[in-house]
Coordinates of C-alpha atoms and ligand atoms in Angstrom, one line a residue:
Chain T
X1 CA -30.2 21.5 19.7
X2 CA -29.7 24.1 17.0
X3 CA -30.2 23.7 13.4
X4 CA -26.4 23.1 13.1
X5 CA -25.1 19.7 12.1
X6 CA -21.6 20.6 13.2
X7 CA -20.6 23.1 15.8
X8 CA -17.0 24.3 16.3
X9 CA -15.9 26.2 19.3
X10 CA -12.3 27.8 19.9
X11 CA -10.8 25.0 17.6
X12 CA -7.0 25.3 17.6
X13 CA -5.0 23.0 15.4
X14 CA -1.0 22.4 16.1
X15 CA 1.4 20.7 13.9
X16 CA 4.2 20.3 16.1
X17 CA 5.0 24.0 17.4
X18 CA 3.1 25.6 14.3
X19 CA -0.4 26.6 14.9
X20 CA -2.5 26.1 11.6
X21 CA -5.9 27.0 13.2
X22 CA -6.6 29.9 15.4
X23 CA -9.5 29.4 17.6
X24 CA -12.2 28.8 15.0
X25 CA -15.6 29.1 16.1
X26 CA -18.6 28.6 13.9
X27 CA -21.8 26.3 12.9
X28 CA -21.9 24.4 10.0
X29 CA -25.8 24.4 9.3
X30 CA -27.8 21.4 8.1
X31 CA -28.7 20.8 4.5
X32 CA -26.9 23.9 3.1
X33 CA -23.7 24.3 1.3
X34 CA -21.0 26.0 3.4
X35 CA -18.4 27.4 1.1
X36 CA -14.9 28.1 2.6
X37 CA -12.6 30.6 0.8
X38 CA -9.2 32.0 1.6
X39 CA -5.7 32.4 0.3
X40 CA -3.4 29.3 0.1
X41 CA -2.1 28.3 3.5
X42 CA -4.9 30.0 5.4
X43 CA -5.9 26.5 7.0
X44 CA -8.9 25.6 4.9
X45 CA -7.9 22.1 4.4
X46 CA -6.6 21.7 8.0
X47 CA -10.2 22.7 9.0
X48 CA -11.9 20.1 6.7
X49 CA -9.2 17.4 7.8
X50 CA -10.2 18.2 11.5
X51 CA -13.9 17.5 10.8
X52 CA -13.3 13.9 10.0
X53 CA -10.3 13.5 12.1
X54 CA -7.9 12.6 9.3
X55 CA -5.3 15.1 10.9
X56 CA -5.0 12.3 13.4
X57 CA -2.7 10.5 11.1
X58 CA 0.0 13.0 11.0
X59 CA 2.4 12.6 13.9
X60 CA 2.7 15.6 16.3
X61 CA -0.7 16.9 15.8
X62 CA -2.4 18.5 18.7
X63 CA -6.0 19.7 18.7
X64 CA -7.8 22.0 21.2
X65 CA -11.4 23.2 21.4
X66 CA -14.5 21.3 20.5
X67 CA -16.0 20.0 17.3
X68 CA -19.6 18.6 17.9
X69 CA -21.3 16.4 15.4
X70 CA -25.0 16.4 16.3
X71 CA -24.0 17.4 19.8
X72 CA -21.5 14.7 20.3
X73 CA -17.8 15.7 20.7
X74 CA -15.8 13.8 18.0
X75 CA -12.6 14.0 19.9
X76 CA -13.9 12.4 22.9
X77 CA -12.0 9.2 23.8
X78 CA -15.1 7.1 23.4
X79 CA -16.2 8.6 20.2
X80 CA -15.5 5.9 17.4
X81 CA -13.4 7.5 14.7
X82 CA -14.2 4.8 12.0
X83 CA -17.9 5.5 12.4
X84 CA -17.2 9.3 12.3
X85 CA -15.5 8.9 8.8
X86 CA -18.5 6.8 7.6
X87 CA -20.7 9.7 8.6
X88 CA -18.6 12.5 7.3
X89 CA -17.2 11.6 3.6
X90 CA -14.4 13.9 1.9
X91 CA -13.4 14.4 -1.4
X92 CA -9.8 15.5 -1.7
X93 CA -8.1 18.1 -3.8
X94 CA -6.2 15.8 -5.9
X95 CA -8.5 13.1 -7.2
X96 CA -7.0 9.7 -6.0
X97 CA -8.9 6.6 -7.6
X98 CA -7.8 3.5 -5.8
X99 CA -6.1 1.0 -7.9
X100 CA -9.0 -1.0 -8.7
X101 CA -12.2 -1.0 -10.9
X102 CA -14.5 1.8 -11.1
X103 CA -17.1 -0.4 -9.8
X104 CA -14.9 -1.6 -6.7
X105 CA -13.7 2.1 -6.0
X106 CA -17.7 3.0 -5.7
X107 CA -18.5 0.1 -3.5
X108 CA -15.2 0.5 -1.4
X109 CA -16.8 2.1 1.6
X110 CA -20.3 0.4 1.4
X111 CA -18.5 -3.0 1.3
X112 CA -16.6 -2.3 4.3
X113 CA -19.8 -1.0 6.0
X114 CA -21.5 -4.3 5.3
X115 CA -23.9 -3.6 2.6
X116 CA -25.0 -6.6 1.1
X117 CA -23.6 -7.7 -2.3
X118 CA -27.1 -7.7 -4.0
X119 CA -27.4 -4.1 -3.4
X120 CA -24.2 -2.9 -4.8
X121 CA -25.2 -2.7 -8.6
X122 CA -28.0 -0.3 -7.7
X123 CA -25.7 1.5 -5.2
X124 CA -23.0 2.1 -8.0
X125 CA -25.4 3.3 -10.6
X126 CA -27.3 5.6 -8.1
X127 CA -23.9 7.2 -6.9
X128 CA -22.5 7.5 -10.3
X129 CA -25.8 9.3 -11.6
X130 CA -25.6 11.6 -8.7
X131 CA -22.0 12.5 -9.7
X132 CA -23.0 12.9 -13.1
X133 CA -20.5 10.3 -14.2
X134 CA -22.8 7.3 -15.1
X135 CA -23.3 8.0 -18.7
X136 CA -19.6 8.2 -19.4
X137 CA -18.6 5.1 -17.5
X138 CA -21.6 2.7 -17.6
X139 CA -20.1 0.5 -20.3
X140 CA -16.7 0.1 -18.6
X141 CA -17.5 -0.2 -15.0
X142 CA -15.0 -3.0 -14.4
X143 CA -12.0 -1.2 -15.8
X144 CA -9.6 0.5 -13.7
X145 CA -10.6 4.0 -12.1
X146 CA -7.1 5.1 -13.0
X147 CA -7.7 5.1 -16.8
X148 CA -10.4 8.1 -16.4
X149 CA -9.6 11.5 -17.1
X150 CA -8.8 13.9 -14.3
X151 CA -12.3 15.4 -14.3
X152 CA -13.8 11.9 -14.4
X153 CA -11.5 10.8 -11.6
X154 CA -12.8 13.7 -9.5
X155 CA -16.3 12.8 -10.0
X156 CA -15.7 9.1 -9.4
X157 CA -14.1 10.3 -6.0
X158 CA -17.2 12.0 -5.3
X159 CA -19.4 9.1 -6.1
X160 CA -17.3 6.9 -4.0
X161 CA -17.9 9.2 -1.1
X162 CA -21.7 9.5 -1.8
X163 CA -22.0 5.6 -1.9
X164 CA -21.2 5.5 1.7
X165 CA -24.3 7.5 2.3
X166 CA -22.8 10.0 4.6
X167 CA -24.7 12.7 6.6
X168 CA -22.0 15.4 5.5
X169 CA -19.8 15.6 2.4
X170 CA -16.6 17.6 2.9
X171 CA -15.1 18.7 -0.6
X172 CA -11.6 20.1 -0.7
X173 CA -11.3 22.2 -3.8
X174 CA -13.1 19.4 -6.0
X175 CA -12.8 21.7 -9.0
X176 CA -9.4 22.8 -9.2
X177 CA -7.7 21.6 -12.4
X178 CA -11.1 20.7 -13.8
X179 CA -12.6 22.3 -17.2
X180 CA -15.7 24.6 -16.8
X181 CA -18.0 21.7 -18.0
X182 CA -16.9 19.3 -15.5
X183 CA -17.0 22.1 -12.8
X184 CA -20.3 22.8 -13.8
X185 CA -21.5 19.1 -13.5
X186 CA -19.9 19.0 -10.0
X187 CA -21.5 22.2 -9.0
X188 CA -24.9 21.0 -10.2
X189 CA -24.5 17.7 -8.4
X190 CA -23.9 19.7 -5.3
X191 CA -26.9 22.0 -5.5
X192 CA -29.1 18.8 -6.0
X193 CA -27.2 16.8 -3.1
X194 CA -27.8 19.5 -0.4
X195 CA -31.3 18.2 0.3
X196 CA -29.9 15.2 1.6
X197 CA -26.6 16.1 2.9
X198 CA -24.7 18.8 4.7
X199 CA -21.9 20.1 2.5
X200 CA -18.8 22.0 3.1
X201 CA -17.1 23.1 0.1
X202 CA -13.5 24.6 0.3
X203 CA -12.6 26.5 -2.9
X204 CA -10.0 28.4 -4.2
X205 CA -12.3 30.2 -6.7
X206 CA -14.4 32.9 -5.0
X207 CA -17.0 32.9 -8.0
X208 CA -17.6 29.3 -7.2
X209 CA -18.5 30.0 -3.4
X210 CA -20.7 32.8 -4.9
X211 CA -22.5 30.5 -7.3
X212 CA -23.2 27.6 -5.2
X213 CA -22.7 28.1 -1.4
X214 CA -25.5 29.2 0.9
X215 CA -23.1 30.4 3.4
X216 CA -19.6 31.5 3.2
X217 CA -16.6 31.7 5.6
X218 CA -13.5 33.5 4.9
X219 CA -10.4 32.2 6.3
X220 CA -6.9 34.0 6.6
X221 CA -3.7 32.9 8.2
X222 CA -5.7 30.2 10.5
X223 CA -8.1 32.5 11.6
X224 CA -11.8 32.4 10.6
X225 CA -12.3 36.3 9.9
X226 CA -15.9 36.2 8.7
X227 CA -18.9 33.8 8.4
X228 CA -22.3 34.4 7.1
X229 CA -24.7 34.1 4.3
X230 CA -23.1 34.2 0.8
X231 CA -24.8 37.1 -0.3
X232 CA -23.7 39.2 2.6
X233 CA -20.3 38.0 2.6
X234 CA -19.9 39.0 -1.3
X235 CA -21.8 42.5 -1.0
X236 CA -21.5 43.9 2.4
X237 CA -18.9 42.1 4.4
X238 CA -18.3 43.4 7.9
X239 CA -14.5 43.0 7.7
X240 CA -12.3 45.0 5.5
X241 CA -9.9 41.9 4.9
X242 CA -12.9 39.8 3.5
X243 CA -13.8 42.8 1.2
X244 CA -10.3 42.9 -0.1
X245 CA -10.4 39.3 -0.6
X246 CA -13.5 38.9 -2.4
X247 CA -13.2 41.9 -4.7
X248 CA -9.5 40.6 -5.5
X249 CA -7.8 43.5 -4.1
X250 CA -5.8 41.3 -1.7
X251 CA -2.2 41.3 -0.8
Chain V
X1 CA 42.2 19.1 -20.9
X2 CA 38.5 18.6 -20.9
X3 CA 36.7 16.0 -23.0
X4 CA 33.7 17.4 -25.0
X5 CA 30.4 16.2 -23.7
X6 CA 29.6 14.3 -26.9
X7 CA 32.5 12.1 -26.3
X8 CA 32.1 11.7 -22.3
X9 CA 28.5 10.5 -23.4
X10 CA 30.1 8.0 -25.7
X11 CA 32.4 6.8 -23.3
X12 CA 29.9 6.2 -20.8
X13 CA 27.6 4.3 -23.0
X14 CA 30.7 2.1 -24.1
X15 CA 31.8 1.5 -20.6
X16 CA 28.2 0.6 -19.2
X17 CA 27.4 -1.5 -22.2
X18 CA 30.6 -3.3 -21.7
X19 CA 29.9 -4.1 -18.1
X20 CA 26.6 -5.3 -18.9
X21 CA 27.8 -7.5 -21.7
X22 CA 30.6 -8.9 -19.5
X23 CA 28.1 -9.7 -16.7
X24 CA 25.8 -11.4 -19.2
X25 CA 28.7 -13.3 -20.8
X26 CA 29.9 -14.8 -17.4
X27 CA 26.4 -15.7 -16.6
X28 CA 25.6 -17.2 -19.9
X29 CA 28.9 -19.1 -19.8
X30 CA 28.4 -20.6 -16.2
X31 CA 24.8 -21.7 -17.2
X32 CA 26.0 -23.1 -20.6
X33 CA 29.0 -24.9 -19.2
X34 CA 26.6 -26.5 -16.4
X35 CA 23.9 -27.3 -18.9
X36 CA 26.2 -28.7 -21.4
X37 CA 28.0 -31.2 -19.0
X38 CA 24.7 -31.8 -17.0
X39 CA 22.0 -32.0 -19.6
X40 CA 23.0 -35.5 -21.4
X41 CA 22.5 -37.3 -18.1
X42 CA 19.2 -35.7 -17.4
X43 CA 16.3 -38.0 -18.3
X44 CA 12.8 -38.9 -17.1
X45 CA 14.4 -41.8 -15.5
X46 CA 17.1 -39.5 -13.9
X47 CA 14.3 -37.1 -12.4
X48 CA 12.0 -39.6 -11.1
X49 CA 14.0 -42.7 -9.9
X50 CA 15.7 -43.2 -6.6
X51 CA 19.3 -42.9 -6.3
X52 CA 21.4 -46.2 -5.9
X53 CA 24.9 -46.6 -4.5
X54 CA 25.1 -43.2 -2.6
X55 CA 24.1 -41.4 -5.9
X56 CA 26.7 -43.0 -8.1
X57 CA 24.0 -44.5 -10.2
X58 CA 20.1 -44.0 -10.5
X59 CA 18.2 -40.7 -10.2
X60 CA 17.8 -37.8 -8.0
X61 CA 14.0 -38.1 -7.2
X62 CA 14.2 -37.6 -3.4
X63 CA 16.4 -34.4 -3.7
X64 CA 14.0 -32.9 -6.3
X65 CA 11.2 -33.5 -3.6
X66 CA 13.7 -32.1 -0.7
X67 CA 14.4 -28.9 -3.0
X68 CA 10.7 -28.3 -3.3
X69 CA 9.5 -29.1 0.3
X70 CA 12.3 -27.5 2.1
X71 CA 11.9 -23.9 0.4
X72 CA 8.3 -24.3 0.8
X73 CA 8.2 -25.1 4.4
X74 CA 10.8 -22.1 5.1
X75 CA 8.8 -19.6 2.9
X76 CA 5.5 -20.9 4.6
X77 CA 7.1 -19.7 8.2
X78 CA 9.0 -16.8 6.9
X79 CA 6.3 -15.0 4.8
X80 CA 3.6 -14.5 7.5
X81 CA 6.3 -13.5 10.0
X82 CA 8.2 -11.0 7.7
X83 CA 5.2 -9.5 6.0
X84 CA 3.6 -9.3 9.4
X85 CA 6.7 -7.6 11.1
X86 CA 7.1 -5.3 7.9
X87 CA 3.3 -4.3 8.3
X88 CA 3.7 -3.8 12.0
X89 CA 6.9 -1.5 11.5
X90 CA 5.4 0.5 8.8
X91 CA 1.7 0.8 9.7
X92 CA 1.3 0.3 13.3
X93 CA 4.3 2.3 14.7
X94 CA 5.7 5.5 14.5
X95 CA 9.2 5.9 13.9
X96 CA 11.1 5.6 17.1
X97 CA 14.3 4.4 18.5
X98 CA 12.9 0.7 19.0
X99 CA 12.0 0.6 15.2
X100 CA 15.5 1.8 14.2
X101 CA 17.3 -1.0 16.5
X102 CA 14.9 -3.7 15.1
X103 CA 15.6 -2.3 11.6
X104 CA 19.4 -2.6 12.4
X105 CA 19.2 -6.0 13.8
X106 CA 17.5 -7.2 10.6
X107 CA 20.0 -5.6 8.6
X108 CA 22.9 -7.5 10.6
X109 CA 21.1 -10.6 10.4
X110 CA 20.9 -10.4 6.5
X111 CA 24.9 -10.2 6.7
X112 CA 25.6 -13.3 8.8
X113 CA 27.1 -16.2 6.7
X114 CA 24.6 -19.0 6.3
X115 CA 27.0 -21.4 8.0
X116 CA 26.3 -19.5 11.4
X117 CA 22.6 -20.0 10.7
X118 CA 23.4 -23.6 10.1
X119 CA 25.2 -24.1 13.3
X120 CA 22.5 -22.2 15.2
X121 CA 19.9 -24.6 13.4
X122 CA 21.8 -27.5 14.7
X123 CA 22.5 -26.7 18.2
X124 CA 18.8 -25.1 18.7
X125 CA 16.4 -27.2 16.6
X126 CA 18.2 -30.4 16.0
X127 CA 19.9 -30.7 19.3
X128 CA 17.9 -28.7 22.0
X129 CA 14.4 -29.0 20.7
X130 CA 15.4 -32.6 19.5
X131 CA 13.9 -32.2 16.0
X132 CA 16.7 -34.2 14.9
X133 CA 18.1 -33.8 11.1
X134 CA 14.8 -32.9 9.6
X135 CA 12.7 -31.0 7.0
X136 CA 11.4 -29.1 10.1
X137 CA 14.8 -28.1 11.4
X138 CA 16.0 -27.2 7.8
X139 CA 12.7 -25.4 7.3
X140 CA 13.0 -23.3 10.4
X141 CA 16.6 -22.5 10.0
X142 CA 16.2 -21.3 6.3
X143 CA 13.3 -19.4 7.4
X144 CA 15.1 -17.4 10.0
X145 CA 18.3 -17.2 7.5
X146 CA 15.5 -15.3 4.7
X147 CA 13.6 -13.5 7.3
X148 CA 15.7 -10.3 7.1
X149 CA 15.4 -10.3 3.3
X150 CA 11.7 -10.8 3.3
X151 CA 11.2 -8.0 6.2
X152 CA 13.3 -5.5 4.2
X153 CA 11.7 -5.9 0.8
X154 CA 8.3 -6.0 2.2
X155 CA 9.1 -2.8 4.2
X156 CA 10.1 -1.0 1.2
X157 CA 7.4 -2.2 -0.8
X158 CA 4.8 -1.2 1.8
X159 CA 6.4 2.1 2.0
X160 CA 6.3 2.7 -1.7
X161 CA 2.5 2.6 -1.5
X162 CA 1.2 6.2 -1.8
X163 CA 0.2 7.9 1.4
X164 CA -2.8 9.2 -0.3
X165 CA -4.3 5.7 -0.8
X166 CA -4.2 5.3 3.0
X167 CA -6.0 8.5 3.4
X168 CA -8.6 7.7 0.9
X169 CA -9.3 4.3 2.5
X170 CA -9.4 5.8 6.1
X171 CA -11.7 8.7 4.7
X172 CA -14.1 5.9 3.5
X173 CA -14.4 4.4 6.9
X174 CA -11.9 1.6 6.7
X175 CA -10.0 0.7 9.9
X176 CA -6.1 0.3 9.8
X177 CA -6.7 -3.4 9.2
X178 CA -8.9 -3.1 6.6
X179 CA -6.9 -0.5 5.0
X180 CA -3.6 -2.7 5.3
X181 CA -5.6 -5.8 3.7
X182 CA -7.4 -4.0 0.9
X183 CA -5.1 -1.1 -0.1
X184 CA -1.6 -1.5 1.2
X185 CA -0.8 -5.4 0.9
X186 CA -2.4 -5.5 -2.8
X187 CA -0.3 -2.7 -4.1
X188 CA 2.8 -3.9 -2.1
X189 CA 2.5 -7.4 -3.6
X190 CA 4.7 -7.2 -6.4
X191 CA 7.6 -6.1 -4.3
X192 CA 6.7 -8.6 -1.5
X193 CA 6.7 -11.4 -4.1
X194 CA 10.1 -10.3 -5.3
X195 CA 11.4 -10.6 -1.7
X196 CA 10.0 -14.0 -1.6
X197 CA 11.4 -15.1 -4.6
X198 CA 14.8 -14.0 -3.6
X199 CA 14.2 -16.1 -0.4
X200 CA 13.2 -19.0 -2.6
X201 CA 16.3 -18.7 -4.4
X202 CA 18.6 -18.6 -1.7
X203 CA 16.7 -21.6 0.1
X204 CA 17.2 -23.7 -3.1
X205 CA 20.8 -23.0 -3.5
X206 CA 21.7 -23.1 0.1
X207 CA 23.9 -25.9 1.2
X208 CA 25.9 -25.0 4.4
X209 CA 22.8 -24.3 6.6
X210 CA 21.0 -27.2 5.0
X211 CA 23.4 -29.9 5.7
X212 CA 23.7 -29.0 9.6
X213 CA 19.9 -29.1 9.7
X214 CA 18.0 -31.3 7.3
X215 CA 20.8 -33.8 7.1
X216 CA 21.8 -36.1 4.0
X217 CA 19.0 -38.7 3.9
X218 CA 18.6 -39.9 0.4
X219 CA 15.1 -41.4 1.2
X220 CA 11.9 -39.7 0.6
X221 CA 10.7 -37.8 3.6
X222 CA 7.3 -39.2 5.1
X223 CA 6.9 -36.5 7.5
X224 CA 8.5 -33.1 8.7
X225 CA 10.7 -35.0 11.1
X226 CA 12.4 -36.8 8.5
X227 CA 15.7 -35.9 7.2
X228 CA 16.0 -34.8 3.6
X229 CA 18.6 -34.0 1.0
X230 CA 18.4 -31.1 -1.5
X231 CA 19.6 -30.9 -5.0
X232 CA 22.1 -28.4 -3.8
X233 CA 23.4 -30.6 -0.9
X234 CA 23.4 -33.7 -3.3
X235 CA 25.3 -31.8 -5.9
X236 CA 27.8 -30.7 -3.3
X237 CA 28.3 -34.3 -1.7
X238 CA 28.5 -35.9 -5.1
X239 CA 31.2 -33.4 -6.4
X240 CA 33.1 -33.1 -3.0
X241 CA 33.3 -36.8 -2.2
X242 CA 34.0 -37.5 -5.8
X243 CA 31.2 -39.8 -6.0
X244 CA 29.9 -39.2 -9.6
X245 CA 30.8 -36.0 -11.7
X246 CA 28.5 -36.7 -14.0
X247 CA 25.7 -37.0 -11.9
X248 CA 26.9 -33.9 -9.9
X249 CA 26.5 -31.9 -13.1
X250 CA 23.0 -33.6 -14.0
X251 CA 22.0 -32.4 -10.6
X252 CA 23.2 -28.9 -11.1
X253 CA 21.6 -28.8 -14.5
X254 CA 18.2 -29.7 -12.9
X255 CA 18.6 -27.1 -10.1
X256 CA 19.3 -24.1 -12.5
X257 CA 16.3 -25.2 -14.8
X258 CA 14.2 -25.4 -11.7
X259 CA 15.3 -21.9 -10.4
X260 CA 14.8 -20.2 -14.1
X261 CA 11.0 -22.1 -14.1
X262 CA 10.3 -20.8 -10.6
X263 CA 11.2 -17.3 -11.4
X264 CA 9.5 -17.4 -14.7
X265 CA 6.4 -18.6 -13.0
X266 CA 6.5 -15.9 -10.5
X267 CA 7.0 -13.3 -13.1
X268 CA 4.2 -14.6 -15.1
X269 CA 1.9 -14.7 -11.9
X270 CA 2.8 -11.2 -10.9
X271 CA 2.3 -9.6 -14.2
X272 CA -1.3 -11.2 -14.4
X273 CA -2.0 -9.9 -11.2
X274 CA -1.0 -6.4 -12.0
X275 CA -2.8 -6.6 -15.4
X276 CA -6.0 -7.7 -13.4
X277 CA -5.9 -4.5 -11.3
X278 CA -5.0 -2.0 -13.9
X279 CA -6.9 -3.2 -16.8
Ligands
LIG1 N1 0.4 17.7 8.2 C1 1.0 18.8 8.4 N2 2.3 19.1 9.1 C2 2.6 20.2 9.2 N3 2.0 21.5 8.8 C3 1.0 21.4 8.1 C4 0.3 20.0 7.8 N4 -0.8 20.4 7.2 C5 -0.8 21.6 7.0 N5 0.2 22.4 7.4 C6 0.4 23.8 7.8 O1 -0.9 24.3 8.1 C7 -1.2 25.6 7.3 C8 -2.5 25.6 6.7 O2 -2.4 24.5 5.6 P1 -3.7 24.3 4.8 O3 -3.3 23.0 4.0 O4 -4.8 24.0 5.7 O5 -3.9 25.4 3.8 P2 -5.1 25.7 2.9 O6 -5.8 26.9 3.2 O7 -5.8 24.5 2.4 O8 -4.1 26.0 1.5 P3 -4.4 25.5 -0.1 O9 -5.4 26.8 -0.5 O10 -3.1 26.0 -0.6 O11 -4.7 24.3 -0.2 C9 0.1 25.7 6.2 O12 1.0 26.5 6.9 C10 0.8 24.2 6.2 O13 2.2 24.4 6.3
LIG2 MG1 -5.9 23.1 0.8

């Protein structure tokens, strides 16, 4: 087995007739941050949602190719989707706290996974600390998560995902709409977290990818154009389209 | 000639306010009239003693009990069925021809006059299944009668729960069932309760379907196989047969107050529930 946590082979995703991902092949290495960049509509979100099989929820979705998690095909009929989603956590582009307390939001996944009640307090503190939110909310854990600011909500969603203790964390533009300070906090959290997790970070902000990603993949119109160490993608890209995009000369 | 927007605005406000006031006035007049005629006979004695001489004298206690038990039984049957159906239609099936047929069917069912349900209940529960005139026959009949309302209101309430909540729940490793129980139903509850309240209201005020299935007994029911009379039926019988107009209005007054109190209680409960979730 290679060092890749996730192996993607000739992945095609169709919504009805339209094809949103065109035969993507790449490896997601373990304990690193993979940044995914690309213009709007290039299939970045679709790619993430394929990894934890959230696309299954949309009607008329059709998937071809292979996605292997630790060598196991996640689309195999015997593969347990619910278990998969416990192993691959996701933070959505728009923060969606569930309409319940901060505390209940954080333990939502752990509770379902059967984590014992006496472990919850510790789990909530650890997860909120890892998401750099603890100090701001420790005195109001039992108030609604919906009362938090946008940036706090996004960090709550990160904490909620971390509390599941997943193996992989998928983040879909977690910093869009956040101020530089919140963004810095999330980025700091990610660089610490990669020691424990495999992270895939979709971002519209190429600078962010340059700052935090170890590897970067560039998507364009459903295709994965180029994939490699971040330094290489941003300095000596092999493809002209990548070069145009990262230097902001796109279009 | 065009009327300047400023005036159309004023006219609109006047018409709408007038319509609201007229509605309120009619409502208040009816309630006021009934309470005015009925309240004088209402007393502790009236509420908690047995009727005598067909209701000409005495109180209404058994019909009060009937008006509590029958709707409760109907709701106890209709709510799990209705909410279950709504969850199935919204969460477990994709929109197909079959779901459209089911929805069309429930809509048709909702428009059927209650006396038809009464006849059906009489033939099916009372005669065929030999439940006789009983709480059980009445409860089952009313349950069928209010089922469409409960299904539709629950369905709308469930559909109104943002899709993103479900996605979040799934992404945190919840199964569909866990998502339904922990995210969908709690958030749909206010809407579901509204449907249930509408259902209870219809059960409490129903006469036609109840007379045919629960009967007219003026004794306290000792089991679900005993016949029972509700306040609405009692009022109808007293007024219709000219037994006692005073007691008829007394019963009506109690009925109105009971309905108001149930609604108030439901709203209070719901507000507490919502406040607890968003505080
Ligand atoms: N559920 C769906 N049903 C139909 N088409 C979809 C669905 N989800 C995505 N698409 C289509 O797939 C394509 C890729 O969308 P995707 O959301 O992956 O883009 P993205 O790279 O994440 O864009 P952005 O940066 O704007 O978030 C788009 O053309 C979109 O319309
Ligand atoms: Mg996207």
